[in-house]
Short mmCIF file of N, CA and C in Angstrom, two decimals:
data_model
loop_
_atom_site.label_atom_id
_atom_site.label_comp_id
_atom_site.label_asym_id
_atom_site.label_seq_id
_atom_site.Cartn_x
_atom_site.Cartn_y
_atom_site.Cartn_z
N MET Z 1 72.55 16.27 -113.14
CA MET Z 1 71.57 15.89 -114.12
C MET Z 1 70.20 16.32 -113.64
N LYS Z 2 69.40 16.87 -114.54
CA LYS Z 2 68.03 17.27 -114.23
C LYS Z 2 67.06 16.25 -114.83
N VAL Z 3 66.18 15.75 -113.98
CA VAL Z 3 65.23 14.71 -114.38
C VAL Z 3 63.82 15.17 -114.06
N THR Z 4 62.90 14.96 -114.98
CA THR Z 4 61.48 15.14 -114.71
C THR Z 4 60.83 13.78 -114.67
N VAL Z 5 60.11 13.50 -113.59
CA VAL Z 5 59.34 12.27 -113.47
C VAL Z 5 57.87 12.67 -113.55
N VAL Z 6 57.20 12.19 -114.57
CA VAL Z 6 55.78 12.48 -114.75
C VAL Z 6 54.99 11.35 -114.08
N GLY Z 7 54.35 11.70 -112.98
CA GLY Z 7 53.61 10.72 -112.19
C GLY Z 7 54.29 10.52 -110.85
N GLY Z 8 53.69 11.03 -109.79
CA GLY Z 8 54.31 10.96 -108.47
C GLY Z 8 53.69 9.93 -107.56
N GLY Z 9 53.20 8.86 -108.13
CA GLY Z 9 52.54 7.82 -107.34
C GLY Z 9 53.49 6.80 -106.77
N LYS Z 10 53.01 5.57 -106.64
CA LYS Z 10 53.76 4.50 -105.98
C LYS Z 10 55.03 4.09 -106.72
N ILE Z 11 55.13 4.42 -107.97
CA ILE Z 11 56.35 4.12 -108.74
C ILE Z 11 57.17 5.39 -108.93
N GLY Z 12 56.52 6.46 -109.36
CA GLY Z 12 57.23 7.69 -109.69
C GLY Z 12 57.92 8.34 -108.51
N LEU Z 13 57.28 8.38 -107.35
CA LEU Z 13 57.90 9.02 -106.19
C LEU Z 13 59.14 8.27 -105.72
N PRO Z 14 59.07 6.96 -105.48
CA PRO Z 14 60.30 6.26 -105.08
C PRO Z 14 61.41 6.36 -106.14
N LEU Z 15 61.04 6.36 -107.40
CA LEU Z 15 62.03 6.52 -108.46
C LEU Z 15 62.69 7.89 -108.35
N GLY Z 16 61.89 8.93 -108.22
CA GLY Z 16 62.42 10.28 -108.11
C GLY Z 16 63.32 10.45 -106.91
N VAL Z 17 62.90 9.93 -105.77
CA VAL Z 17 63.69 10.04 -104.54
C VAL Z 17 65.01 9.26 -104.69
N SER Z 18 64.94 8.09 -105.32
CA SER Z 18 66.17 7.31 -105.55
C SER Z 18 67.14 8.06 -106.45
N LEU Z 19 66.61 8.73 -107.46
CA LEU Z 19 67.47 9.51 -108.34
C LEU Z 19 68.14 10.65 -107.56
N CYS Z 20 67.39 11.28 -106.66
CA CYS Z 20 67.97 12.35 -105.82
C CYS Z 20 69.09 11.80 -104.95
N ARG Z 21 68.90 10.60 -104.42
CA ARG Z 21 69.94 10.00 -103.57
C ARG Z 21 71.22 9.74 -104.36
N ASN Z 22 71.10 9.73 -105.67
CA ASN Z 22 72.28 9.53 -106.52
C ASN Z 22 72.71 10.83 -107.19
N GLY Z 23 72.25 11.97 -106.68
CA GLY Z 23 72.74 13.27 -107.11
C GLY Z 23 71.94 14.00 -108.16
N ALA Z 24 70.87 13.41 -108.64
CA ALA Z 24 70.06 14.08 -109.66
C ALA Z 24 69.17 15.14 -109.03
N CYS Z 25 68.88 16.16 -109.78
CA CYS Z 25 67.90 17.19 -109.40
C CYS Z 25 66.59 16.79 -110.07
N VAL Z 26 65.57 16.50 -109.28
CA VAL Z 26 64.36 15.88 -109.81
C VAL Z 26 63.14 16.78 -109.63
N SER Z 27 62.39 16.92 -110.71
CA SER Z 27 61.08 17.56 -110.69
C SER Z 27 60.04 16.48 -110.89
N ILE Z 28 59.13 16.36 -109.94
CA ILE Z 28 58.04 15.40 -110.08
C ILE Z 28 56.81 16.18 -110.51
N PHE Z 29 56.19 15.75 -111.59
CA PHE Z 29 54.96 16.37 -112.07
C PHE Z 29 53.82 15.39 -111.85
N ASP Z 30 52.73 15.89 -111.28
CA ASP Z 30 51.53 15.08 -111.12
C ASP Z 30 50.33 16.00 -111.24
N LYS Z 31 49.25 15.51 -111.83
CA LYS Z 31 48.05 16.34 -112.00
C LYS Z 31 47.26 16.50 -110.71
N ASP Z 32 47.59 15.71 -109.69
CA ASP Z 32 46.91 15.76 -108.40
C ASP Z 32 47.53 16.88 -107.54
N ALA Z 33 46.84 18.02 -107.49
CA ALA Z 33 47.36 19.19 -106.77
C ALA Z 33 47.54 18.91 -105.28
N THR Z 34 46.68 18.10 -104.70
CA THR Z 34 46.81 17.77 -103.28
C THR Z 34 48.08 16.96 -103.03
N LEU Z 35 48.34 15.98 -103.87
CA LEU Z 35 49.56 15.19 -103.76
C LEU Z 35 50.79 16.09 -103.87
N VAL Z 36 50.79 16.97 -104.86
CA VAL Z 36 51.92 17.88 -105.07
C VAL Z 36 52.13 18.77 -103.85
N ARG Z 37 51.06 19.33 -103.34
CA ARG Z 37 51.17 20.19 -102.15
C ARG Z 37 51.72 19.40 -100.97
N ASN Z 38 51.22 18.18 -100.76
CA ASN Z 38 51.69 17.35 -99.65
C ASN Z 38 53.16 16.98 -99.82
N LEU Z 39 53.57 16.64 -101.02
CA LEU Z 39 54.99 16.32 -101.25
C LEU Z 39 55.86 17.52 -100.93
N ASN Z 40 55.47 18.68 -101.43
CA ASN Z 40 56.26 19.89 -101.18
C ASN Z 40 56.27 20.28 -99.71
N ASP Z 41 55.27 19.82 -98.95
CA ASP Z 41 55.25 20.04 -97.51
C ASP Z 41 56.02 18.96 -96.76
N GLY Z 42 56.53 17.96 -97.50
CA GLY Z 42 57.32 16.90 -96.88
C GLY Z 42 56.53 15.69 -96.43
N ALA Z 43 55.24 15.64 -96.76
CA ALA Z 43 54.40 14.50 -96.36
C ALA Z 43 54.59 13.35 -97.34
N CYS Z 44 54.85 12.18 -96.81
CA CYS Z 44 55.06 10.99 -97.65
C CYS Z 44 53.75 10.20 -97.74
N PRO Z 45 53.18 10.05 -98.95
CA PRO Z 45 51.88 9.40 -99.08
C PRO Z 45 51.93 7.87 -99.14
N HIS Z 46 53.12 7.30 -99.22
CA HIS Z 46 53.23 5.85 -99.40
C HIS Z 46 54.04 5.24 -98.26
N ASP Z 47 53.63 4.08 -97.82
CA ASP Z 47 54.33 3.37 -96.75
C ASP Z 47 55.31 2.38 -97.38
N GLU Z 48 56.46 2.89 -97.73
CA GLU Z 48 57.53 2.07 -98.31
C GLU Z 48 58.75 2.21 -97.42
N PRO Z 49 59.53 1.14 -97.28
CA PRO Z 49 60.73 1.23 -96.44
C PRO Z 49 61.64 2.38 -96.87
N TYR Z 50 62.06 3.17 -95.92
CA TYR Z 50 63.01 4.29 -96.09
C TYR Z 50 62.44 5.49 -96.84
N LEU Z 51 61.32 5.37 -97.51
CA LEU Z 51 60.84 6.43 -98.40
C LEU Z 51 60.60 7.74 -97.65
N LYS Z 52 60.01 7.68 -96.48
CA LYS Z 52 59.72 8.90 -95.73
C LYS Z 52 61.01 9.66 -95.42
N ASP Z 53 62.02 8.97 -94.93
CA ASP Z 53 63.29 9.62 -94.60
C ASP Z 53 64.00 10.12 -95.84
N TRP Z 54 64.00 9.31 -96.89
CA TRP Z 54 64.68 9.72 -98.12
C TRP Z 54 63.98 10.89 -98.79
N LEU Z 55 62.64 10.93 -98.71
CA LEU Z 55 61.90 12.07 -99.24
C LEU Z 55 62.27 13.34 -98.47
N ALA Z 56 62.34 13.23 -97.15
CA ALA Z 56 62.71 14.39 -96.32
C ALA Z 56 64.11 14.88 -96.70
N GLU Z 57 65.05 13.96 -96.90
CA GLU Z 57 66.42 14.34 -97.29
C GLU Z 57 66.42 15.06 -98.64
N ALA Z 58 65.67 14.51 -99.59
CA ALA Z 58 65.62 15.10 -100.94
C ALA Z 58 65.01 16.49 -100.91
N MET Z 59 63.96 16.67 -100.12
CA MET Z 59 63.32 17.97 -100.03
C MET Z 59 64.23 18.98 -99.33
N GLN Z 60 64.87 18.56 -98.24
CA GLN Z 60 65.74 19.46 -97.48
C GLN Z 60 66.97 19.86 -98.28
N SER Z 61 67.45 18.96 -99.12
CA SER Z 61 68.64 19.27 -99.93
C SER Z 61 68.30 20.14 -101.13
N GLY Z 62 67.01 20.27 -101.43
CA GLY Z 62 66.58 21.05 -102.58
C GLY Z 62 66.67 20.30 -103.89
N LEU Z 63 66.94 19.00 -103.82
CA LEU Z 63 67.05 18.20 -105.05
C LEU Z 63 65.70 17.75 -105.60
N LEU Z 64 64.64 17.86 -104.82
CA LEU Z 64 63.32 17.39 -105.25
C LEU Z 64 62.30 18.49 -105.08
N LYS Z 65 61.48 18.66 -106.11
CA LYS Z 65 60.37 19.62 -106.07
C LYS Z 65 59.23 19.01 -106.89
N ALA Z 66 58.01 19.18 -106.39
CA ALA Z 66 56.84 18.64 -107.09
C ALA Z 66 56.03 19.78 -107.70
N TYR Z 67 55.41 19.49 -108.85
CA TYR Z 67 54.65 20.49 -109.61
C TYR Z 67 53.36 19.87 -110.11
N ASP Z 68 52.32 20.72 -110.27
CA ASP Z 68 51.08 20.27 -110.90
C ASP Z 68 50.71 21.13 -112.10
N ALA Z 69 51.62 21.99 -112.53
CA ALA Z 69 51.39 22.85 -113.69
C ALA Z 69 52.70 23.09 -114.41
N ASN Z 70 52.60 23.59 -115.64
CA ASN Z 70 53.77 23.96 -116.45
C ASN Z 70 54.68 22.79 -116.81
N LEU Z 71 54.08 21.65 -117.10
CA LEU Z 71 54.88 20.47 -117.44
C LEU Z 71 55.83 20.74 -118.59
N SER Z 72 55.38 21.44 -119.62
CA SER Z 72 56.24 21.63 -120.79
C SER Z 72 57.51 22.40 -120.44
N SER Z 73 57.41 23.45 -119.63
CA SER Z 73 58.61 24.21 -119.28
C SER Z 73 59.50 23.43 -118.32
N ILE Z 74 58.91 22.63 -117.44
CA ILE Z 74 59.70 21.80 -116.52
C ILE Z 74 60.46 20.75 -117.32
N ALA Z 75 59.76 20.08 -118.22
CA ALA Z 75 60.39 19.03 -119.01
C ALA Z 75 61.44 19.60 -119.95
N GLU Z 76 61.19 20.76 -120.49
CA GLU Z 76 62.14 21.39 -121.41
C GLU Z 76 63.49 21.65 -120.73
N ALA Z 77 63.48 21.91 -119.45
CA ALA Z 77 64.71 22.20 -118.71
C ALA Z 77 65.42 20.93 -118.23
N SER Z 78 64.88 19.76 -118.56
CA SER Z 78 65.41 18.50 -118.06
C SER Z 78 66.31 17.81 -119.08
N ASP Z 79 67.24 17.03 -118.55
CA ASP Z 79 68.08 16.18 -119.39
C ASP Z 79 67.39 14.87 -119.71
N VAL Z 80 66.55 14.41 -118.76
CA VAL Z 80 65.85 13.13 -118.89
C VAL Z 80 64.41 13.32 -118.45
N ILE Z 81 63.48 12.69 -119.16
CA ILE Z 81 62.06 12.71 -118.79
C ILE Z 81 61.61 11.26 -118.67
N VAL Z 82 61.04 10.92 -117.52
CA VAL Z 82 60.51 9.58 -117.28
C VAL Z 82 59.00 9.72 -117.12
N ILE Z 83 58.26 8.96 -117.90
CA ILE Z 83 56.80 8.98 -117.82
C ILE Z 83 56.34 7.67 -117.20
N VAL Z 84 55.69 7.77 -116.05
CA VAL Z 84 55.19 6.59 -115.36
C VAL Z 84 53.72 6.44 -115.71
N VAL Z 85 53.39 5.34 -116.33
CA VAL Z 85 52.02 5.10 -116.80
C VAL Z 85 51.30 4.21 -115.80
N PRO Z 86 50.13 4.65 -115.32
CA PRO Z 86 49.40 3.83 -114.35
C PRO Z 86 48.76 2.61 -115.03
N VAL Z 87 49.17 1.45 -114.60
CA VAL Z 87 48.60 0.21 -115.10
C VAL Z 87 48.24 -0.64 -113.89
N GLY Z 88 46.96 -0.94 -113.76
CA GLY Z 88 46.51 -1.74 -112.64
C GLY Z 88 46.51 -3.22 -112.97
N LEU Z 89 46.41 -4.02 -111.92
CA LEU Z 89 46.30 -5.47 -112.11
C LEU Z 89 44.87 -5.89 -111.86
N GLY Z 90 44.37 -6.74 -112.73
CA GLY Z 90 43.02 -7.26 -112.59
C GLY Z 90 43.03 -8.61 -111.92
N PRO Z 91 41.93 -9.33 -112.08
CA PRO Z 91 41.87 -10.68 -111.52
C PRO Z 91 43.00 -11.55 -112.05
N ASN Z 92 43.48 -12.42 -111.23
CA ASN Z 92 44.58 -13.32 -111.60
C ASN Z 92 45.85 -12.58 -111.98
N ARG Z 93 45.99 -11.33 -111.45
CA ARG Z 93 47.18 -10.51 -111.67
C ARG Z 93 47.42 -10.20 -113.15
N SER Z 94 46.35 -10.16 -113.93
CA SER Z 94 46.46 -9.78 -115.32
C SER Z 94 46.43 -8.25 -115.43
N VAL Z 95 47.06 -7.71 -116.44
CA VAL Z 95 47.11 -6.26 -116.63
C VAL Z 95 45.72 -5.76 -116.99
N SER Z 96 45.29 -4.71 -116.31
CA SER Z 96 43.99 -4.09 -116.57
C SER Z 96 44.21 -2.74 -117.23
N LEU Z 97 43.76 -2.59 -118.45
CA LEU Z 97 43.94 -1.34 -119.20
C LEU Z 97 42.62 -0.54 -119.27
N GLN Z 98 41.70 -0.80 -118.36
CA GLN Z 98 40.39 -0.16 -118.42
C GLN Z 98 40.44 1.35 -118.23
N ASN Z 99 41.52 1.90 -117.65
CA ASN Z 99 41.61 3.35 -117.46
C ASN Z 99 42.13 4.09 -118.69
N PHE Z 100 42.39 3.37 -119.75
CA PHE Z 100 42.93 4.02 -120.96
C PHE Z 100 41.88 4.16 -122.02
#
């Protein structure tokens, strides 16, 4: 199965890596070119249990690749597209939609 995850942050990256661990071929798309370059170099930007090792496995197996351009062609080749929307928490853990 080919999956595109739009958003390679704290939710999208662990989701993508988990999908790879279950046999999916995952393309992560993010507009942050530095993040994409670091992911493709094998650098893990988040301190989550197991994520660094699982990211390395996914990259070495060729099941994970990150992109910062050509989203439409990447998504078109996918069976599933997951869009991760950034939603922050405000005071009292209420949802903050100020970035929209």
